[in-house]
Amino acid sequence: MRILFRVVSVVSLLLVVEGCLWKPEAFYGQNISQEVEFLSPSKENLPRSCDQTSIRALKQMVWVPNESPDALRSRQKMEGQWLHFRLHNELKIPSEFSILIQWINIPKAEICSENQKGEIGDTYSGYTWETWLGLLSPFPHFKVSLAADETRDFYLYLDSKETINFPIRTISSSSYRFVVLFRFLTFLFFLMMAVVSFGWAISEFIKSKEIVYLSILAHYLLFFLLVYSVHGKELASIFGNENNLIRHSYYLFLSINHLVFFLYLYSFVIFTNETLEYPKLFWMFAFSGFLYLVVPFVPRVYEYRIFILLLIFGSAGYFLRNTHLSLFTNQNKEERKYFFSWALFLFLVFLKTLFHFDFYPYQPFFIYGSVFYLPFLTAGSFLFLRNYEKRDGTKTRFRSISNKINTVEYRTKLESLLESEKLYLNQNCNEEMIANRLGLTYHQLSELVNVEYHFNFPTLLNIYRIKEAKRLLVEEPESNVAEVGKKAGFGSRSAFYLEFKKQSGINPNQFRKSPSHHPNP
């Protein structure tokens, strides 16, 4: 468990470093966000498509530079937005590449330009599939070809119903294929972790009957769907972009994830046999996450969405501390680390939500910190809960047999069974056979013998067998020693000799010849 927490700490540190130092140009191509301009607010009717007339109109309009160096940043506009940027091919040969928008929740994106010959080029990109197996939505991208030393103005129309806060890049064909492969492998990794977590949680639940394992599993799966709906495949690509709730499915998943987090807190209280303080207030704040759904529908609420965010995460933090307070009473470092590991995750999710609510510019750490931390948190939680069960004497799975059954009663039953039916005379007699007769499990019988006799089950059988062998050696002088050992239940003459010498201090022949071991006439 300590090793796992150290791994989590190292990964967390790497994520922080990655967030501060990562330069994705080599991976996603050159970031041209700082060179983009936004159309200044105007009372004129804006073009809605790319053609020669639209380009002439756009050339006459006023443009405002994008102030963020890392990403496009602009408030949402229901009528869509126009962007302008200029690209120059410094090479002495023609250059072919793609313009990539690093976001998937864009129902419509159209780019147009006018080349040196006055020809209009326009390209449309929306919810299309390019060997993605239907699992992931591609980034909108447009193929561009520039002649040697050519400079060209591009006009990009985005029909986005949410705040713009993502980069725009130029990328080669080979790099784009690598992006496709990387996203697909990342998706497979988290899907594989989901399968592992599912099997692990179900196994632990079956053994322990503790609902907390299932709540952590639900937490992982729902958070996986949350991330998938934003960075993998948006619901609008399946159900259409007309419904406002589907178009802003991120808020729906945020609400459900908040509720599932509170369900984990409640199951943890049950697991630790504590009492839930302020239950009405607890459940009220558990459902408060559905306030997220108001944000995309009510413009006035959207302006003050930070207060909803603080209310929801403030309540989550308060009840996380409240429900895990018992972990601090035993001064156990492992239990404290468990609490702080969940507190760290909550903080990382807070950063992620701040980014999606447009309070932070584009920063990989804010987006992916909680995502890559969650698998380690889930595995660490399963291990911690299992260890907690071992330390807690009230838990059924690891409770001592003396707390489960009447050991005196079952010892009497065991001795009665061995003495009346003499099952030990059977060479195939074993713990499983006796356990079935007593109505115990193999492990229960083993622990019963260890607790009551302070030795193991084979030793108990051999005690009865040697006792029987001594009787036969006296009462059947005509039987040789090997036959006596076989009748007493031993599988071989050597095993009989060794055990007899071990218990009696002499061998069977010496015992038979010694007058002191014979009954008085």
PDB file of C-alpha atoms in Angstrom, residues 2 106 111 122 192 206 259 301 366 410 413 432 448 484:
ATOM      1  CA  ARG A   2       2.830   2.407   0.852  1.00  0.00           C
ATOM      2  CA  ILE A 106     -17.868  21.985 -32.663  1.00  0.00           C
ATOM      3  CA  ILE A 111     -12.752  27.587 -43.621  1.00  0.00           C
ATOM      4  CA  ASP A 122     -13.614  26.288 -48.906  1.00  0.00           C
ATOM      5  CA  MET A 192      -8.867  -1.487 -20.103  1.00  0.00           C
ATOM      6  CA  ILE A 206     -18.641 -10.708  -3.488  1.00  0.00           C
ATOM      7  CA  LEU A 259     -24.083  12.703  -7.024  1.00  0.00           C
ATOM      8  CA  VAL A 301     -26.872  32.208 -14.256  1.00  0.00           C
ATOM      9  CA  PHE A 366      -5.848  21.508 -15.659  1.00  0.00           C
ATOM     10  CA  TYR A 410     -17.510 -27.511  16.847  1.00  0.00           C
ATOM     11  CA  LYS A 413     -18.471 -32.268  17.039  1.00  0.00           C
ATOM     12  CA  GLU A 432     -12.098 -30.976   2.960  1.00  0.00           C
ATOM     13  CA  LEU A 448     -10.579 -24.140  14.274  1.00  0.00           C
ATOM     14  CA  VAL A 484      -0.654 -52.159  11.637  1.00  0.00           C
TER      15      VAL A 484
END
